[in-house]
């Protein structure tokens, strides 16, 4: 399916999909997850208004494909012509291929979802964090996580949730497409580092308040984070707090809500451990565990496995 600019020019993307339904306002197509992320990376960056029906995208994923609705109309372009000049640089043990606007890259963290480096954005004249997603298309699960994180970070706007500044890939064709880079605002530290400090009651209360504000905003939008832990919460020196990493997030009420292997074990609610149905309150349990860790300067329920974890939280 082709998407057009306001002047009738084709957007720089092409993905094969099957049209399954059409009316006067929308066209529904089915594409695979690899093509979905490739298409989203262009549309989310270029278009001046949201064009993904996130509820449909989340609720109607099936098999190796995803059913997504698009508003069938022309879009005004909010960005100037993208700078397509890239260069490669070694960052830690990984090679980053980034736009030339990003300079002075230095590693600041890594995890199961990707590698993060700090850099300077010469266009915005500010320091940024650049996350390279780890093997986003190794399998269907990785592709879904990459897609969810990209869409949620673009669509959710709140002062206590990390902002997505840019999305880019070095590859220009679907056949070569394998890397996804997310550019975010740069913070000073994550909560793991802050927990080791001696915080007074006022600062601790303010951090907890901001966590709950961010979570309340997600829940009001029908989104459950499902992976809240100190390393997924970042702060600035002025105690400003933001939540990040939406690779495991889900919309409330979907068929995926029974998934047991979510949330890092130490912050996992009892209903998750037992494989029961769960709702937004699993995030609140995680916040409580994080708060307890801030007070005690050590993990609240350090279970060795899921059985020991259950006994610790009993």
Short mmCIF file of C-alpha atoms in Angstrom, two decimals:
data_model
loop_
_atom_site.label_atom_id
_atom_site.label_comp_id
_atom_site.label_asym_id
_atom_site.label_seq_id
_atom_site.Cartn_x
_atom_site.Cartn_y
_atom_site.Cartn_z
CA UNK A 1 0.00 0.00 0.00
CA UNK A 2 1.35 3.44 -0.90
CA UNK A 3 1.22 6.56 1.27
CA UNK A 4 1.39 9.98 -0.38
CA UNK A 5 2.63 13.41 0.60
CA UNK A 6 0.29 16.37 0.34
CA UNK A 7 1.76 17.21 -3.07
CA UNK A 8 1.24 13.70 -4.36
CA UNK A 9 4.82 12.51 -3.92
CA UNK A 10 5.33 8.99 -2.61
CA UNK A 11 6.81 8.63 0.85
CA UNK A 12 10.19 6.84 0.80
CA UNK A 13 8.82 3.44 1.77
CA UNK A 14 7.27 0.37 0.21
CA UNK A 15 5.85 -2.57 2.13
CA UNK A 16 3.81 -5.42 0.72
CA UNK A 17 0.52 -5.89 2.53
CA UNK A 18 -2.88 -7.46 2.05
CA UNK A 19 -5.89 -5.15 2.05
CA UNK A 20 -8.59 -6.78 4.17
CA UNK A 21 -11.18 -4.02 4.61
CA UNK A 22 -11.90 -0.54 3.29
CA UNK A 23 -14.46 2.18 3.84
CA UNK A 24 -14.61 5.90 3.09
CA UNK A 25 -12.30 6.80 5.98
CA UNK A 26 -9.89 3.94 6.58
CA UNK A 27 -8.05 1.18 4.83
CA UNK A 28 -7.07 -1.84 6.88
CA UNK A 29 -4.10 -3.89 5.74
CA UNK A 30 -2.08 -6.79 7.08
CA UNK A 31 1.72 -6.73 7.01
CA UNK A 32 4.39 -8.69 8.83
CA UNK A 33 6.08 -7.25 11.92
CA UNK A 34 9.35 -6.56 10.12
CA UNK A 35 7.53 -4.43 7.57
CA UNK A 36 5.43 -2.86 10.30
CA UNK A 37 8.43 -1.41 12.13
CA UNK A 38 10.06 -0.33 8.87
CA UNK A 39 6.90 1.54 7.88
CA UNK A 40 6.32 3.01 11.34
CA UNK A 41 9.81 4.45 11.56
CA UNK A 42 9.05 6.62 8.50
CA UNK A 43 5.46 7.54 9.32
CA UNK A 44 6.02 8.41 12.97
CA UNK A 45 8.92 10.68 12.10
CA UNK A 46 7.54 12.44 9.04
CA UNK A 47 3.83 12.91 9.66
CA UNK A 48 2.51 15.93 11.53
CA UNK A 49 -0.34 14.01 13.19
CA UNK A 50 -0.71 10.50 14.65
CA UNK A 51 -1.56 8.04 11.90
CA UNK A 52 -1.46 4.72 13.71
CA UNK A 53 -4.61 3.41 15.35
CA UNK A 54 -2.70 2.16 18.39
CA UNK A 55 -5.65 0.34 19.96
CA UNK A 56 -6.19 -1.73 16.84
CA UNK A 57 -2.48 -2.31 16.41
CA UNK A 58 -2.21 -3.65 19.95
CA UNK A 59 -5.45 -5.58 20.23
CA UNK A 60 -5.52 -7.29 16.85
CA UNK A 61 -1.98 -8.57 16.51
CA UNK A 62 -2.03 -12.24 15.53
CA UNK A 63 0.41 -14.89 14.43
CA UNK A 64 3.32 -13.40 12.55
CA UNK A 65 1.25 -10.49 11.29
CA UNK A 66 -0.41 -7.40 12.68
CA UNK A 67 -3.69 -5.84 11.59
CA UNK A 68 -3.40 -2.04 11.64
CA UNK A 69 -5.76 0.70 10.49
CA UNK A 70 -4.53 3.76 8.64
CA UNK A 71 -6.49 6.89 7.93
CA UNK A 72 -6.75 6.91 4.14
CA UNK A 73 -5.88 10.51 3.35
CA UNK A 74 -2.92 12.70 2.47
CA UNK A 75 -0.58 13.92 5.23
CA UNK A 76 1.26 17.19 5.58
CA UNK A 77 4.95 16.74 6.23
CA UNK A 78 6.16 18.28 9.48
CA UNK A 79 9.87 17.68 8.88
CA UNK A 80 12.25 19.02 6.31
CA UNK A 81 14.09 16.63 4.05
CA UNK A 82 15.86 14.09 6.23
CA UNK A 83 19.64 14.25 6.42
CA UNK A 84 20.63 10.87 5.02
CA UNK A 85 24.36 11.13 5.68
CA UNK A 86 25.54 8.49 8.13
CA UNK A 87 28.83 7.49 9.68
CA UNK A 88 29.89 4.50 11.78
CA UNK A 89 31.67 4.61 15.12
CA UNK A 90 32.61 2.01 17.72
CA UNK A 91 30.71 2.57 20.97
CA UNK A 92 31.86 0.10 23.59
CA UNK A 93 31.53 -3.35 22.03
CA UNK A 94 29.01 -2.25 19.42
CA UNK A 95 29.10 -0.37 16.13
CA UNK A 96 26.72 2.59 15.88
CA UNK A 97 25.81 3.86 12.40
CA UNK A 98 24.19 7.23 13.02
CA UNK A 99 23.33 10.49 11.29
CA UNK A 100 26.20 12.97 11.16
CA UNK A 101 24.24 15.40 13.32
CA UNK A 102 25.00 13.14 16.30
CA UNK A 103 28.57 13.54 17.56
CA UNK A 104 30.78 12.58 20.53
CA UNK A 105 29.08 9.26 21.22
CA UNK A 106 29.91 7.62 24.56
CA UNK A 107 28.41 4.42 26.05
CA UNK A 108 26.22 4.91 29.12
CA UNK A 109 24.35 1.62 29.48
CA UNK A 110 23.15 -1.64 27.98
CA UNK A 111 20.53 -4.29 28.60
CA UNK A 112 18.45 -7.00 27.00
CA UNK A 113 16.57 -4.47 24.87
CA UNK A 114 19.53 -2.51 23.50
CA UNK A 115 22.65 -0.43 23.96
CA UNK A 116 22.47 3.25 24.92
CA UNK A 117 25.03 5.96 24.33
CA UNK A 118 25.16 9.68 25.05
CA UNK A 119 25.85 12.14 22.25
CA UNK A 120 25.51 15.71 21.09
CA UNK A 121 22.83 16.69 18.56
CA UNK A 122 24.29 19.50 16.42
CA UNK A 123 20.87 20.33 14.94
CA UNK A 124 19.00 20.71 18.23
CA UNK A 125 22.12 21.94 20.06
CA UNK A 126 21.56 19.61 23.01
CA UNK A 127 22.84 16.40 24.53
CA UNK A 128 20.79 13.30 23.74
CA UNK A 129 20.64 9.58 24.47
CA UNK A 130 20.70 7.21 21.48
CA UNK A 131 19.40 3.67 21.92
CA UNK A 132 20.28 0.98 19.41
CA UNK A 133 17.74 -1.82 19.69
CA UNK A 134 19.40 -5.22 20.05
CA UNK A 135 18.53 -7.60 17.20
CA UNK A 136 15.01 -6.15 16.73
CA UNK A 137 14.15 -8.71 14.04
CA UNK A 138 15.82 -11.81 15.45
CA UNK A 139 12.36 -13.25 16.01
CA UNK A 140 8.72 -12.22 16.19
CA UNK A 141 8.91 -11.32 19.89
CA UNK A 142 11.81 -8.91 19.37
CA UNK A 143 10.02 -7.28 16.42
CA UNK A 144 6.86 -6.75 18.47
CA UNK A 145 8.83 -5.17 21.30
CA UNK A 146 10.61 -2.82 18.91
CA UNK A 147 7.30 -1.79 17.36
CA UNK A 148 5.57 -1.25 20.70
CA UNK A 149 8.40 0.84 22.11
CA UNK A 150 8.56 3.01 18.99
CA UNK A 151 4.82 3.67 18.84
CA UNK A 152 4.27 4.21 22.56
CA UNK A 153 7.18 6.61 22.99
CA UNK A 154 5.88 8.67 20.07
CA UNK A 155 2.25 8.69 21.15
CA UNK A 156 2.57 9.16 24.93
CA UNK A 157 3.30 12.72 26.01
CA UNK A 158 3.88 13.42 29.71
CA UNK A 159 6.53 15.23 31.73
CA UNK A 160 7.35 12.05 33.68
CA UNK A 161 7.72 9.83 30.61
CA UNK A 162 10.85 9.99 28.48
CA UNK A 163 10.45 11.93 25.22
CA UNK A 164 11.28 10.48 21.81
CA UNK A 165 13.16 13.08 19.77
CA UNK A 166 13.96 11.11 16.62
CA UNK A 167 13.86 7.67 15.02
CA UNK A 168 16.17 6.57 12.22
CA UNK A 169 17.70 3.57 10.49
CA UNK A 170 20.82 3.47 8.29
CA UNK A 171 19.13 1.07 5.86
CA UNK A 172 16.85 2.50 3.17
CA UNK A 173 15.16 -0.66 1.89
CA UNK A 174 13.06 -3.31 3.61
CA UNK A 175 15.39 -6.04 2.38
CA UNK A 176 18.37 -4.50 4.21
CA UNK A 177 16.42 -3.20 7.19
CA UNK A 178 17.88 -4.52 10.46
CA UNK A 179 18.80 -1.65 12.83
CA UNK A 180 16.54 0.77 14.71
CA UNK A 181 17.87 3.78 16.62
CA UNK A 182 15.75 5.79 19.07
CA UNK A 183 16.92 9.27 20.09
CA UNK A 184 15.71 10.47 23.49
CA UNK A 185 16.36 13.26 25.93
CA UNK A 186 19.44 12.62 28.05
CA UNK A 187 19.08 12.30 31.82
CA UNK A 188 21.81 12.29 34.47
CA UNK A 189 21.38 8.88 36.14
CA UNK A 190 19.02 5.96 36.59
CA UNK A 191 17.31 5.10 39.84
CA UNK A 192 19.76 2.26 40.55
CA UNK A 193 22.42 4.88 41.16
CA UNK A 194 20.12 7.18 43.12
CA UNK A 195 19.07 4.36 45.46
CA UNK A 196 22.65 4.14 46.74
CA UNK A 197 22.50 7.74 47.94
CA UNK A 198 21.16 9.05 51.22
CA UNK A 199 17.93 10.80 50.27
CA UNK A 200 15.90 12.90 52.66
CA UNK A 201 12.15 12.40 53.04
CA UNK A 202 11.31 15.36 50.80
CA UNK A 203 13.35 14.14 47.82
CA UNK A 204 12.16 10.56 48.25
CA UNK A 205 8.53 11.69 48.34
CA UNK A 206 9.00 13.82 45.24
CA UNK A 207 10.51 10.92 43.30
CA UNK A 208 7.64 8.64 44.33
CA UNK A 209 5.10 11.30 43.40
CA UNK A 210 6.58 11.62 39.90
CA UNK A 211 6.63 7.84 39.41
CA UNK A 212 2.94 7.66 40.29
CA UNK A 213 2.11 10.63 38.03
CA UNK A 214 3.79 8.93 35.07
CA UNK A 215 2.10 5.60 35.79
CA UNK A 216 -1.28 7.27 36.24
CA UNK A 217 -0.91 8.87 32.81
CA UNK A 218 -0.08 5.50 31.21
CA UNK A 219 -2.99 3.78 32.94
CA UNK A 220 -5.41 6.54 31.94
CA UNK A 221 -4.42 5.80 28.33
CA UNK A 222 -5.07 2.09 28.89
CA UNK A 223 -1.38 1.17 28.93
CA UNK A 224 0.32 -1.15 31.44
CA UNK A 225 4.11 -0.77 31.55
CA UNK A 226 4.81 -4.28 32.92
CA UNK A 227 8.55 -3.77 33.44
CA UNK A 228 8.98 -1.10 36.09
CA UNK A 229 12.33 -1.36 37.87
CA UNK A 230 15.04 1.10 38.96
CA UNK A 231 17.03 0.75 35.73
CA UNK A 232 13.94 1.80 33.72
CA UNK A 233 13.53 5.03 35.67
CA UNK A 234 15.89 7.95 35.06
CA UNK A 235 16.42 11.21 36.91
CA UNK A 236 18.14 14.56 36.56
CA UNK A 237 20.17 16.40 39.17
CA UNK A 238 17.14 18.55 40.01
CA UNK A 239 15.19 15.36 40.94
CA UNK A 240 13.12 15.38 37.73
CA UNK A 241 12.09 11.76 37.08
CA UNK A 242 11.03 10.01 33.87
CA UNK A 243 9.93 6.47 33.01
CA UNK A 244 11.35 4.69 29.97
CA UNK A 245 11.57 1.32 28.17
CA UNK A 246 8.16 0.30 26.79
CA UNK A 247 9.18 -2.94 25.08
CA UNK A 248 6.94 -5.04 27.36
CA UNK A 249 4.03 -2.60 27.62
CA UNK A 250 0.51 -3.74 26.73
CA UNK A 251 -2.91 -2.18 26.50
CA UNK A 252 -5.27 -3.15 29.32
CA UNK A 253 -7.80 -5.85 28.52
CA UNK A 254 -5.93 -7.54 25.65
CA UNK A 255 -5.58 -11.28 25.30
CA UNK A 256 -1.87 -10.92 26.10
CA UNK A 257 -2.58 -9.97 29.70
CA UNK A 258 -2.03 -13.53 30.93
CA UNK A 259 1.65 -13.49 29.91
CA UNK A 260 3.58 -14.56 33.05
CA UNK A 261 7.13 -13.68 32.04
CA UNK A 262 6.93 -9.94 32.49
CA UNK A 263 8.45 -7.60 35.06
CA UNK A 264 11.90 -8.36 36.44
CA UNK A 265 11.47 -10.96 39.19
CA UNK A 266 12.21 -8.72 42.19
CA UNK A 267 9.41 -6.33 41.19
CA UNK A 268 6.88 -8.95 40.07
CA UNK A 269 3.40 -8.88 41.62
CA UNK A 270 1.95 -12.11 43.15
CA UNK A 271 -0.69 -12.45 40.41
CA UNK A 272 2.05 -12.35 37.78
CA UNK A 273 4.07 -15.02 39.61
CA UNK A 274 0.97 -17.24 39.77
CA UNK A 275 0.15 -16.72 36.07
CA UNK A 276 -3.22 -15.20 36.92
CA UNK A 277 -4.97 -12.45 35.02
CA UNK A 278 -3.68 -9.05 35.99
CA UNK A 279 -4.39 -5.40 35.41
CA UNK A 280 -2.81 -2.01 36.03
CA UNK A 281 -2.17 -2.82 39.68
CA UNK A 282 0.92 -4.87 38.74
CA UNK A 283 2.65 -1.56 38.01
CA UNK A 284 1.65 -0.22 41.43
CA UNK A 285 3.18 -3.29 43.11
CA UNK A 286 6.41 -2.62 41.22
CA UNK A 287 6.41 1.02 42.37
CA UNK A 288 5.97 -0.19 45.96
CA UNK A 289 8.95 -2.53 45.60
CA UNK A 290 11.04 0.31 44.17
CA UNK A 291 10.02 2.61 47.00
CA UNK A 292 10.96 0.00 49.59
CA UNK A 293 14.33 -0.37 47.91
CA UNK A 294 14.89 3.38 48.09
CA UNK A 295 14.17 3.37 51.83
CA UNK A 296 16.21 0.26 52.70
CA UNK A 297 18.99 0.68 50.08
CA UNK A 298 18.56 -2.96 49.08
CA UNK A 299 16.10 -5.09 47.11
CA UNK A 300 12.86 -5.59 49.02
CA UNK A 301 12.07 -9.15 47.84
CA UNK A 302 15.32 -10.75 46.53
CA UNK A 303 13.94 -14.13 45.42
CA UNK A 304 16.32 -16.67 43.86
CA UNK A 305 13.54 -18.09 41.65
CA UNK A 306 9.79 -17.64 41.27
CA UNK A 307 9.00 -19.94 44.23
CA UNK A 308 11.45 -18.15 46.51
CA UNK A 309 10.09 -14.86 45.19
CA UNK A 310 6.58 -15.88 46.22
CA UNK A 311 7.76 -16.83 49.71
CA UNK A 312 9.64 -13.53 50.09
CA UNK A 313 6.51 -11.53 49.26
CA UNK A 314 4.15 -13.64 51.38
#
